[in-house]
CSV table of C-alpha atoms in Angstrom, one decimal:
chain,number,residue,atom,x,y,z
Z,139,MET,CA,22.6,-196.2,-98.2
Z,140,SER,CA,23.9,-197.8,-101.4
Z,141,GLY,CA,27.1,-199.8,-101.6
Z,142,VAL,CA,28.7,-202.8,-100.1
Z,143,TRP,CA,29.9,-203.4,-96.6
Z,144,VAL,CA,33.5,-204.6,-96.6
Z,145,PHE,CA,35.3,-206.3,-93.6
Z,146,LYS,CA,39.0,-205.8,-93.8
Z,147,ASN,CA,41.7,-205.9,-91.0
Z,148,GLY,CA,39.0,-206.0,-88.3
Z,149,VAL,CA,37.2,-203.0,-89.6
Z,150,VAL,CA,33.8,-202.9,-91.3
Z,151,ARG,CA,33.2,-200.0,-93.7
Z,152,LEU,CA,30.8,-199.1,-96.4
Z,153,VAL,CA,32.2,-198.9,-99.9
Z,154,GLU,CA,29.8,-196.6,-101.8
Z,155,ASP,CA,28.6,-197.1,-105.4
Z,156,ALA,CA,31.3,-195.5,-107.5
Z,157,GLY,CA,29.0,-195.2,-110.5
Z,158,VAL,CA,29.7,-198.6,-112.0
Z,159,ASP,CA,27.3,-201.5,-111.7
Z,160,LYS,CA,29.0,-204.8,-112.2
Z,161,ALA,CA,25.7,-206.6,-112.4
Z,162,ASN,CA,24.8,-204.3,-115.3
Z,163,GLY,CA,27.8,-205.3,-117.4
Z,164,GLY,CA,30.0,-202.6,-116.0
Z,165,GLN,CA,27.7,-199.8,-117.3
Z,166,ARG,CA,27.5,-196.5,-115.4
Z,167,SER,CA,24.6,-196.4,-113.0
Z,168,THR,CA,22.9,-193.3,-111.7
Z,169,TYR,CA,24.8,-192.1,-108.7
Z,170,ARG,CA,23.0,-189.8,-106.3
Z,171,ARG,CA,25.1,-187.4,-104.2
Z,172,LYS,CA,24.1,-187.3,-100.6
Z,173,VAL,CA,23.7,-184.1,-98.5
Z,174,LEU,CA,23.6,-183.5,-94.8
Z,175,VAL,CA,20.5,-181.7,-93.6
Z,176,TYR,CA,19.9,-179.9,-90.3
Z,177,SER,CA,16.4,-181.2,-89.5
Z,178,PRO,CA,15.0,-178.4,-87.4
Z,179,THR,CA,15.5,-175.8,-90.2
Z,180,GLU,CA,15.8,-178.2,-93.3
Z,181,GLU,CA,19.1,-176.4,-94.0
Z,182,VAL,CA,21.6,-178.3,-96.2
Z,183,MET,CA,25.1,-178.1,-94.8
Z,184,THR,CA,27.2,-176.6,-97.6
Z,185,SER,CA,30.2,-175.7,-95.5
Z,186,TYR,CA,32.0,-176.6,-92.3
Z,187,ALA,CA,31.2,-173.2,-90.9
Z,188,GLU,CA,27.5,-173.9,-91.1
Z,189,LEU,CA,28.0,-177.4,-89.7
Z,190,GLU,CA,30.2,-176.2,-86.8
Z,191,GLN,CA,27.6,-173.5,-85.9
Z,192,ASN,CA,24.9,-176.2,-85.6
Z,193,LEU,CA,27.1,-178.7,-83.8
Z,194,MET,CA,28.1,-176.0,-81.3
Z,195,ALA,CA,24.5,-175.2,-80.6
Z,196,LEU,CA,23.9,-178.8,-79.8
Z,197,GLY,CA,26.8,-178.8,-77.2
Z,198,TRP,CA,29.7,-180.0,-79.3
Z,199,GLU,CA,33.1,-178.5,-78.7
Z,200,ARG,CA,35.9,-178.2,-81.3
Z,201,TYR,CA,39.2,-180.0,-80.8
Z,202,TYR,CA,42.3,-178.6,-82.3
Z,203,ASP,CA,44.7,-181.6,-81.6
Z,204,ASP,CA,45.1,-182.9,-85.2
Z,205,PRO,CA,45.9,-180.4,-87.9
Z,206,ASP,CA,44.6,-182.8,-90.6
Z,207,LEU,CA,41.2,-183.3,-89.1
Z,208,LEU,CA,38.3,-181.2,-88.0
Z,209,GLN,CA,37.2,-182.8,-84.7
Z,210,PHE,CA,34.3,-182.3,-82.3
Z,211,HIS,CA,33.6,-183.7,-78.9
Z,212,LYS,CA,30.5,-183.6,-76.7
Z,213,ARG,CA,31.6,-183.3,-73.1
Z,214,SER,CA,28.6,-185.3,-71.7
Z,215,THR,CA,29.5,-188.3,-74.0
Z,216,VAL,CA,32.4,-190.4,-75.2
Z,217,HIS,CA,31.5,-189.5,-78.8
Z,218,LEU,CA,34.1,-187.9,-81.2
Z,219,ILE,CA,33.3,-186.6,-84.7
Z,220,SER,CA,36.3,-186.6,-87.0
Z,221,LEU,CA,36.0,-185.0,-90.4
Z,222,PRO,CA,38.5,-184.4,-93.2
Z,223,LYS,CA,40.0,-180.9,-93.1
Z,224,GLU,CA,38.7,-180.1,-96.7
Z,225,PHE,CA,34.9,-179.9,-97.1
Z,226,ALA,CA,35.3,-181.4,-100.6
Z,227,LYS,CA,36.4,-184.7,-99.0
Z,228,PHE,CA,33.3,-184.8,-96.7
Z,229,LYS,CA,31.6,-188.1,-97.7
Z,230,SER,CA,28.4,-189.8,-96.7
Z,231,MET,CA,30.1,-192.0,-94.1
Z,232,HIS,CA,31.0,-188.7,-92.3
Z,233,MET,CA,27.4,-187.6,-92.6
Z,234,TYR,CA,26.0,-190.8,-91.2
Z,235,ASP,CA,28.4,-190.6,-88.3
Z,236,ILE,CA,27.0,-187.1,-87.5
Z,237,VAL,CA,23.4,-188.4,-87.8
Z,238,VAL,CA,24.0,-191.4,-85.5
Z,239,LYS,CA,25.5,-189.1,-82.8
Z,240,ASN,CA,22.8,-186.4,-83.2
Z,241,ARG,CA,19.6,-188.2,-83.6
Z,242,ASN,CA,16.6,-186.0,-84.4
Z,243,HIS,CA,18.9,-183.1,-85.5
Z,244,PHE,CA,20.5,-184.2,-88.7
Z,245,GLU,CA,19.6,-186.5,-91.6
Z,246,VAL,CA,21.2,-187.6,-94.9
Z,247,LYS,CA,19.2,-187.1,-98.1
Z,248,ASP,CA,19.8,-187.5,-101.8
Z,249,ALA,CA,20.7,-184.2,-103.4
């Protein structure tokens, strides 16, 4: 995970490297895109349809409460996965949320 942890308004979040390295005089640094990988098959998740299929197989259920989010809940836990409606807005923070809640099933790798 590259970036800086920022504490603001009682919330800690990771601000990822936006491609500019201030220590390097503001020059562009090499930015590596992250991908979410389903570990059992080494399949890269390239769409929400693929991700949803794998999450459903792991016992996650789809919530339809918020039209702006794609949400999944696992009945046996208090966990909720909330993702942006558009896959293009799916960022590494969402990927790490999935990994933490599905240990041994997903991992985040450099593309």
